[in-house]
């Protein structure tokens, strides 16, 4: 994970028994002191965004998917990665619908495996959740109504490769996302993809 919100670290470090807020802050301070992350407030109500530094990124990999060092990433892109991390943690803990998660393909890994598609401007998922029965579900993080509308337009194209799509949305978009899922299930959205909604 290239970025994560500090409040989500408790589930990353200790999924079975979440850490206290003070313990999480202590972990982040150690990482900051080691020079592998920086933590700063970016979004109201989300706490601090913890992002890898260049040194931290080099600890987990000797390159980046798009050639940019971690320090060159925009806060917007880091927020997107942190929200994808939150969706991943939620899917791994609770599954989706009646399916359990057995693995995850990150956006970075997907870009490495699908370089030609990414270079040609094809849709790049925020992650792929590997579910029961070998099902690969495309994960799309959506924070605004505009992004949700973009997902609606993308569904007809992406359902050929990914017949299962997970929309990770904030609580204020849950109703609109469920309407889109209903339209998809009925075939009235122009897509045959199964669309499931999880709340961030």
PDB file of C-alpha atoms in Angstrom:
ATOM      1  CA  UNK A   1       0.000   0.000   0.000  1.00  0.00           C
ATOM      2  CA  UNK A   2       1.529   3.288  -1.065  1.00  0.00           C
ATOM      3  CA  UNK A   3      -0.785   5.343   1.142  1.00  0.00           C
ATOM      4  CA  UNK A   4      -3.268   4.752   3.933  1.00  0.00           C
ATOM      5  CA  UNK A   5      -5.263   6.886   6.327  1.00  0.00           C
ATOM      6  CA  UNK A   6      -3.892   6.722   9.856  1.00  0.00           C
ATOM      7  CA  UNK A   7      -7.278   5.565  11.205  1.00  0.00           C
ATOM      8  CA  UNK A   8      -7.099   2.474   8.960  1.00  0.00           C
ATOM      9  CA  UNK A   9      -3.654   1.381  10.161  1.00  0.00           C
ATOM     10  CA  UNK A  10      -5.174  -0.305  13.217  1.00  0.00           C
ATOM     11  CA  UNK A  11      -6.773  -2.914  10.905  1.00  0.00           C
ATOM     12  CA  UNK A  12      -3.688  -3.244   8.707  1.00  0.00           C
ATOM     13  CA  UNK A  13      -1.243  -3.934  11.530  1.00  0.00           C
ATOM     14  CA  UNK A  14      -3.538  -6.001  13.744  1.00  0.00           C
ATOM     15  CA  UNK A  15      -6.682  -7.172  11.930  1.00  0.00           C
ATOM     16  CA  UNK A  16      -7.943  -9.537  14.626  1.00  0.00           C
ATOM     17  CA  UNK A  17      -7.512  -7.128  17.540  1.00  0.00           C
ATOM     18  CA  UNK A  18      -7.308  -3.510  16.288  1.00  0.00           C
ATOM     19  CA  UNK A  19      -4.676  -1.286  17.881  1.00  0.00           C
ATOM     20  CA  UNK A  20      -5.595   1.708  20.011  1.00  0.00           C
ATOM     21  CA  UNK A  21      -5.318   5.199  18.541  1.00  0.00           C
ATOM     22  CA  UNK A  22      -2.205   5.850  20.693  1.00  0.00           C
ATOM     23  CA  UNK A  23      -0.556   2.640  19.517  1.00  0.00           C
ATOM     24  CA  UNK A  24      -1.217   3.599  15.882  1.00  0.00           C
ATOM     25  CA  UNK A  25       0.309   7.045  16.444  1.00  0.00           C
ATOM     26  CA  UNK A  26       3.360   5.384  17.988  1.00  0.00           C
ATOM     27  CA  UNK A  27       3.757   3.110  14.948  1.00  0.00           C
ATOM     28  CA  UNK A  28       3.473   6.073  12.567  1.00  0.00           C
ATOM     29  CA  UNK A  29       6.018   8.078  14.621  1.00  0.00           C
ATOM     30  CA  UNK A  30       8.500   5.186  14.331  1.00  0.00           C
ATOM     31  CA  UNK A  31       7.946   5.002  10.568  1.00  0.00           C
ATOM     32  CA  UNK A  32       8.379   8.790  10.267  1.00  0.00           C
ATOM     33  CA  UNK A  33      11.553   8.710  12.379  1.00  0.00           C
ATOM     34  CA  UNK A  34      12.913   5.976  10.090  1.00  0.00           C
ATOM     35  CA  UNK A  35      12.175   8.238   7.112  1.00  0.00           C
ATOM     36  CA  UNK A  36       9.916   5.749   5.307  1.00  0.00           C
ATOM     37  CA  UNK A  37       6.612   7.671   5.580  1.00  0.00           C
ATOM     38  CA  UNK A  38       5.254  11.162   6.045  1.00  0.00           C
ATOM     39  CA  UNK A  39       1.911  11.823   7.693  1.00  0.00           C
ATOM     40  CA  UNK A  40      -0.183  14.926   7.092  1.00  0.00           C
ATOM     41  CA  UNK A  41      -3.833  15.953   7.188  1.00  0.00           C
ATOM     42  CA  UNK A  42      -5.308  16.127   3.687  1.00  0.00           C
ATOM     43  CA  UNK A  43      -9.068  15.444   3.914  1.00  0.00           C
ATOM     44  CA  UNK A  44     -11.306  16.759   6.687  1.00  0.00           C
ATOM     45  CA  UNK A  45     -12.667  14.004   8.897  1.00  0.00           C
ATOM     46  CA  UNK A  46     -10.212  11.351   7.689  1.00  0.00           C
ATOM     47  CA  UNK A  47      -7.273  12.015   9.998  1.00  0.00           C
ATOM     48  CA  UNK A  48      -3.757  12.073   8.647  1.00  0.00           C
ATOM     49  CA  UNK A  49      -2.780  10.564   5.311  1.00  0.00           C
ATOM     50  CA  UNK A  50       0.290   8.359   5.717  1.00  0.00           C
ATOM     51  CA  UNK A  51       2.320   8.167   2.494  1.00  0.00           C
ATOM     52  CA  UNK A  52       5.527   6.405   1.592  1.00  0.00           C
ATOM     53  CA  UNK A  53       8.587   8.574   1.054  1.00  0.00           C
ATOM     54  CA  UNK A  54      11.001   7.773  -1.770  1.00  0.00           C
ATOM     55  CA  UNK A  55      13.047   5.733   0.718  1.00  0.00           C
ATOM     56  CA  UNK A  56       9.917   3.904   1.885  1.00  0.00           C
ATOM     57  CA  UNK A  57       8.907   3.126  -1.680  1.00  0.00           C
ATOM     58  CA  UNK A  58      12.370   1.718  -2.372  1.00  0.00           C
ATOM     59  CA  UNK A  59      11.987  -0.611   0.616  1.00  0.00           C
ATOM     60  CA  UNK A  60       8.927  -2.250  -0.908  1.00  0.00           C
ATOM     61  CA  UNK A  61       9.987  -2.024  -4.549  1.00  0.00           C
ATOM     62  CA  UNK A  62      12.910  -0.889  -6.661  1.00  0.00           C
ATOM     63  CA  UNK A  63      10.637   0.915  -9.137  1.00  0.00           C
ATOM     64  CA  UNK A  64       7.185   2.418  -9.519  1.00  0.00           C
ATOM     65  CA  UNK A  65       4.473   1.493 -12.001  1.00  0.00           C
ATOM     66  CA  UNK A  66       4.487   4.847 -13.772  1.00  0.00           C
ATOM     67  CA  UNK A  67       8.104   5.841 -13.268  1.00  0.00           C
ATOM     68  CA  UNK A  68       7.273   8.471 -10.636  1.00  0.00           C
ATOM     69  CA  UNK A  69       8.967   8.348  -7.269  1.00  0.00           C
ATOM     70  CA  UNK A  70       6.605   8.270  -4.310  1.00  0.00           C
ATOM     71  CA  UNK A  71       7.451  11.866  -3.368  1.00  0.00           C
ATOM     72  CA  UNK A  72       6.265  13.065  -6.796  1.00  0.00           C
ATOM     73  CA  UNK A  73       2.779  11.640  -6.309  1.00  0.00           C
ATOM     74  CA  UNK A  74       0.074  14.228  -5.944  1.00  0.00           C
ATOM     75  CA  UNK A  75      -2.007  14.295  -2.754  1.00  0.00           C
ATOM     76  CA  UNK A  76      -5.072  13.480  -4.893  1.00  0.00           C
ATOM     77  CA  UNK A  77      -3.456  10.311  -6.192  1.00  0.00           C
ATOM     78  CA  UNK A  78      -2.303   9.386  -2.684  1.00  0.00           C
ATOM     79  CA  UNK A  79      -5.851   9.889  -1.357  1.00  0.00           C
ATOM     80  CA  UNK A  80      -7.119   7.561  -4.084  1.00  0.00           C
ATOM     81  CA  UNK A  81      -4.530   4.948  -3.050  1.00  0.00           C
ATOM     82  CA  UNK A  82      -5.524   5.351   0.614  1.00  0.00           C
ATOM     83  CA  UNK A  83      -9.206   4.867  -0.242  1.00  0.00           C
ATOM     84  CA  UNK A  84      -8.325   1.800  -2.326  1.00  0.00           C
ATOM     85  CA  UNK A  85      -6.368   0.525   0.703  1.00  0.00           C
ATOM     86  CA  UNK A  86      -9.468   1.058   2.864  1.00  0.00           C
ATOM     87  CA  UNK A  87     -11.636  -0.817   0.348  1.00  0.00           C
ATOM     88  CA  UNK A  88      -9.083  -3.646   0.266  1.00  0.00           C
ATOM     89  CA  UNK A  89      -9.019  -3.945   4.067  1.00  0.00           C
ATOM     90  CA  UNK A  90     -12.814  -3.985   4.181  1.00  0.00           C
ATOM     91  CA  UNK A  91     -13.118  -6.599   1.424  1.00  0.00           C
ATOM     92  CA  UNK A  92     -10.455  -8.790   3.041  1.00  0.00           C
ATOM     93  CA  UNK A  93     -12.177  -8.556   6.460  1.00  0.00           C
ATOM     94  CA  UNK A  94     -15.816  -8.937   5.408  1.00  0.00           C
ATOM     95  CA  UNK A  95     -15.900 -10.217   1.847  1.00  0.00           C
ATOM     96  CA  UNK A  96     -18.420  -8.954  -0.688  1.00  0.00           C
ATOM     97  CA  UNK A  97     -21.990 -10.164  -0.734  1.00  0.00           C
ATOM     98  CA  UNK A  98     -21.647 -13.897  -0.105  1.00  0.00           C
ATOM     99  CA  UNK A  99     -18.057 -14.189  -1.365  1.00  0.00           C
ATOM    100  CA  UNK A 100     -14.812 -14.126   0.628  1.00  0.00           C
ATOM    101  CA  UNK A 101     -11.577 -12.539  -0.536  1.00  0.00           C
ATOM    102  CA  UNK A 102      -8.512 -14.687  -1.165  1.00  0.00           C
ATOM    103  CA  UNK A 103      -6.153 -12.159  -2.699  1.00  0.00           C
ATOM    104  CA  UNK A 104      -5.658  -8.703  -4.131  1.00  0.00           C
ATOM    105  CA  UNK A 105      -4.026  -7.266  -7.247  1.00  0.00           C
ATOM    106  CA  UNK A 106      -3.001  -3.658  -6.615  1.00  0.00           C
ATOM    107  CA  UNK A 107      -3.305  -0.889  -9.182  1.00  0.00           C
ATOM    108  CA  UNK A 108       0.489  -0.881  -9.432  1.00  0.00           C
ATOM    109  CA  UNK A 109       0.670  -4.633 -10.062  1.00  0.00           C
ATOM    110  CA  UNK A 110      -2.180  -4.408 -12.598  1.00  0.00           C
ATOM    111  CA  UNK A 111      -0.307  -1.657 -14.469  1.00  0.00           C
ATOM    112  CA  UNK A 112       2.823  -3.813 -14.589  1.00  0.00           C
ATOM    113  CA  UNK A 113       0.877  -6.806 -15.929  1.00  0.00           C
ATOM    114  CA  UNK A 114      -1.203  -4.732 -18.392  1.00  0.00           C
ATOM    115  CA  UNK A 115       1.300  -2.117 -19.546  1.00  0.00           C
ATOM    116  CA  UNK A 116      -0.018  -2.008 -23.122  1.00  0.00           C
ATOM    117  CA  UNK A 117      -3.627  -1.439 -21.999  1.00  0.00           C
ATOM    118  CA  UNK A 118      -2.579   1.284 -19.528  1.00  0.00           C
ATOM    119  CA  UNK A 119      -0.353   2.986 -22.145  1.00  0.00           C
ATOM    120  CA  UNK A 120      -3.224   2.936 -24.669  1.00  0.00           C
ATOM    121  CA  UNK A 121      -5.467   4.795 -22.216  1.00  0.00           C
ATOM    122  CA  UNK A 122      -7.559   1.806 -21.152  1.00  0.00           C
ATOM    123  CA  UNK A 123      -9.359   1.868 -17.815  1.00  0.00           C
ATOM    124  CA  UNK A 124      -7.024   1.196 -14.891  1.00  0.00           C
ATOM    125  CA  UNK A 125      -8.769  -0.340 -11.863  1.00  0.00           C
ATOM    126  CA  UNK A 126      -8.033   0.799  -8.332  1.00  0.00           C
ATOM    127  CA  UNK A 127      -7.531  -2.875  -7.531  1.00  0.00           C
ATOM    128  CA  UNK A 128      -8.762  -6.372  -8.319  1.00  0.00           C
ATOM    129  CA  UNK A 129     -10.248  -8.430  -5.475  1.00  0.00           C
ATOM    130  CA  UNK A 130      -9.723 -12.167  -5.923  1.00  0.00           C
ATOM    131  CA  UNK A 131     -12.844 -13.840  -4.546  1.00  0.00           C
ATOM    132  CA  UNK A 132     -14.229 -17.364  -4.073  1.00  0.00           C
ATOM    133  CA  UNK A 133     -14.271 -19.539  -7.178  1.00  0.00           C
ATOM    134  CA  UNK A 134     -11.433 -17.618  -8.837  1.00  0.00           C
ATOM    135  CA  UNK A 135     -13.638 -14.585  -9.471  1.00  0.00           C
ATOM    136  CA  UNK A 136     -11.661 -11.409 -10.173  1.00  0.00           C
ATOM    137  CA  UNK A 137     -13.711  -8.351  -9.202  1.00  0.00           C
ATOM    138  CA  UNK A 138     -12.677  -4.932 -10.447  1.00  0.00           C
ATOM    139  CA  UNK A 139     -12.644  -2.407  -7.586  1.00  0.00           C
ATOM    140  CA  UNK A 140     -13.583   1.174  -8.424  1.00  0.00           C
ATOM    141  CA  UNK A 141     -13.218   3.824  -5.702  1.00  0.00           C
ATOM    142  CA  UNK A 142     -15.723   6.645  -6.113  1.00  0.00           C
ATOM    143  CA  UNK A 143     -15.833   9.759  -3.898  1.00  0.00           C
ATOM    144  CA  UNK A 144     -18.122  12.063  -5.906  1.00  0.00           C
ATOM    145  CA  UNK A 145     -21.303  11.899  -7.991  1.00  0.00           C
ATOM    146  CA  UNK A 146     -19.215  12.791 -11.062  1.00  0.00           C
ATOM    147  CA  UNK A 147     -16.968   9.771 -10.484  1.00  0.00           C
ATOM    148  CA  UNK A 148     -20.019   7.551  -9.977  1.00  0.00           C
ATOM    149  CA  UNK A 149     -21.411   8.753 -13.306  1.00  0.00           C
ATOM    150  CA  UNK A 150     -18.050   7.953 -14.907  1.00  0.00           C
ATOM    151  CA  UNK A 151     -18.330   4.402 -13.541  1.00  0.00           C
ATOM    152  CA  UNK A 152     -21.817   4.131 -15.077  1.00  0.00           C
ATOM    153  CA  UNK A 153     -20.347   5.060 -18.470  1.00  0.00           C
ATOM    154  CA  UNK A 154     -17.435   2.634 -18.038  1.00  0.00           C
ATOM    155  CA  UNK A 155     -19.536  -0.381 -17.073  1.00  0.00           C
ATOM    156  CA  UNK A 156     -20.491  -1.319 -20.626  1.00  0.00           C
ATOM    157  CA  UNK A 157     -16.808  -1.416 -21.639  1.00  0.00           C
ATOM    158  CA  UNK A 158     -15.267  -3.059 -18.604  1.00  0.00           C
ATOM    159  CA  UNK A 159     -17.862  -5.810 -18.168  1.00  0.00           C
ATOM    160  CA  UNK A 160     -16.309  -7.776 -21.046  1.00  0.00           C
ATOM    161  CA  UNK A 161     -13.126  -8.282 -19.037  1.00  0.00           C
ATOM    162  CA  UNK A 162     -14.572  -7.975 -15.529  1.00  0.00           C
ATOM    163  CA  UNK A 163     -18.144  -9.226 -15.174  1.00  0.00           C
ATOM    164  CA  UNK A 164     -17.977  -8.434 -11.433  1.00  0.00           C
ATOM    165  CA  UNK A 165     -17.410  -4.835 -10.305  1.00  0.00           C
ATOM    166  CA  UNK A 166     -17.214  -3.494  -6.751  1.00  0.00           C
ATOM    167  CA  UNK A 167     -17.995   0.198  -6.279  1.00  0.00           C
ATOM    168  CA  UNK A 168     -16.480   1.550  -3.062  1.00  0.00           C
ATOM    169  CA  UNK A 169     -18.381   4.718  -2.190  1.00  0.00           C
ATOM    170  CA  UNK A 170     -18.840   7.111   0.761  1.00  0.00           C
ATOM    171  CA  UNK A 171     -22.123   6.911   2.683  1.00  0.00           C
ATOM    172  CA  UNK A 172     -23.680   9.891   0.857  1.00  0.00           C
ATOM    173  CA  UNK A 173     -23.377   8.057  -2.488  1.00  0.00           C
ATOM    174  CA  UNK A 174     -24.580   4.645  -1.318  1.00  0.00           C
ATOM    175  CA  UNK A 175     -28.179   5.175  -2.500  1.00  0.00           C
ATOM    176  CA  UNK A 176     -27.150   6.360  -5.984  1.00  0.00           C
ATOM    177  CA  UNK A 177     -24.627   3.521  -6.304  1.00  0.00           C
ATOM    178  CA  UNK A 178     -27.299   0.952  -5.324  1.00  0.00           C
ATOM    179  CA  UNK A 179     -29.628   2.378  -8.007  1.00  0.00           C
ATOM    180  CA  UNK A 180     -26.826   1.903 -10.524  1.00  0.00           C
ATOM    181  CA  UNK A 181     -26.340  -1.676  -9.276  1.00  0.00           C
ATOM    182  CA  UNK A 182     -30.072  -2.347  -9.697  1.00  0.00           C
ATOM    183  CA  UNK A 183     -30.013  -0.924 -13.233  1.00  0.00           C
ATOM    184  CA  UNK A 184     -27.007  -3.111 -14.030  1.00  0.00           C
ATOM    185  CA  UNK A 185     -28.731  -6.231 -12.664  1.00  0.00           C
ATOM    186  CA  UNK A 186     -31.828  -5.488 -14.773  1.00  0.00           C
ATOM    187  CA  UNK A 187     -29.728  -4.848 -17.876  1.00  0.00           C
ATOM    188  CA  UNK A 188     -31.069  -1.320 -18.288  1.00  0.00           C
ATOM    189  CA  UNK A 189     -27.640   0.289 -17.815  1.00  0.00           C
ATOM    190  CA  UNK A 190     -26.245  -1.217 -21.021  1.00  0.00           C
ATOM    191  CA  UNK A 191     -24.032  -3.526 -18.966  1.00  0.00           C
ATOM    192  CA  UNK A 192     -24.324  -7.119 -17.854  1.00  0.00           C
ATOM    193  CA  UNK A 193     -21.753  -6.690 -15.078  1.00  0.00           C
ATOM    194  CA  UNK A 194     -22.657  -7.683 -11.554  1.00  0.00           C
ATOM    195  CA  UNK A 195     -22.166  -4.513  -9.536  1.00  0.00           C
ATOM    196  CA  UNK A 196     -21.818  -4.680  -5.752  1.00  0.00           C
ATOM    197  CA  UNK A 197     -21.569  -1.623  -3.530  1.00  0.00           C
ATOM    198  CA  UNK A 198     -19.482  -1.270  -0.380  1.00  0.00           C
ATOM    199  CA  UNK A 199     -19.371   1.809   1.807  1.00  0.00           C
ATOM    200  CA  UNK A 200     -16.017   3.414   2.570  1.00  0.00           C
TER     201      UNK A 200
END
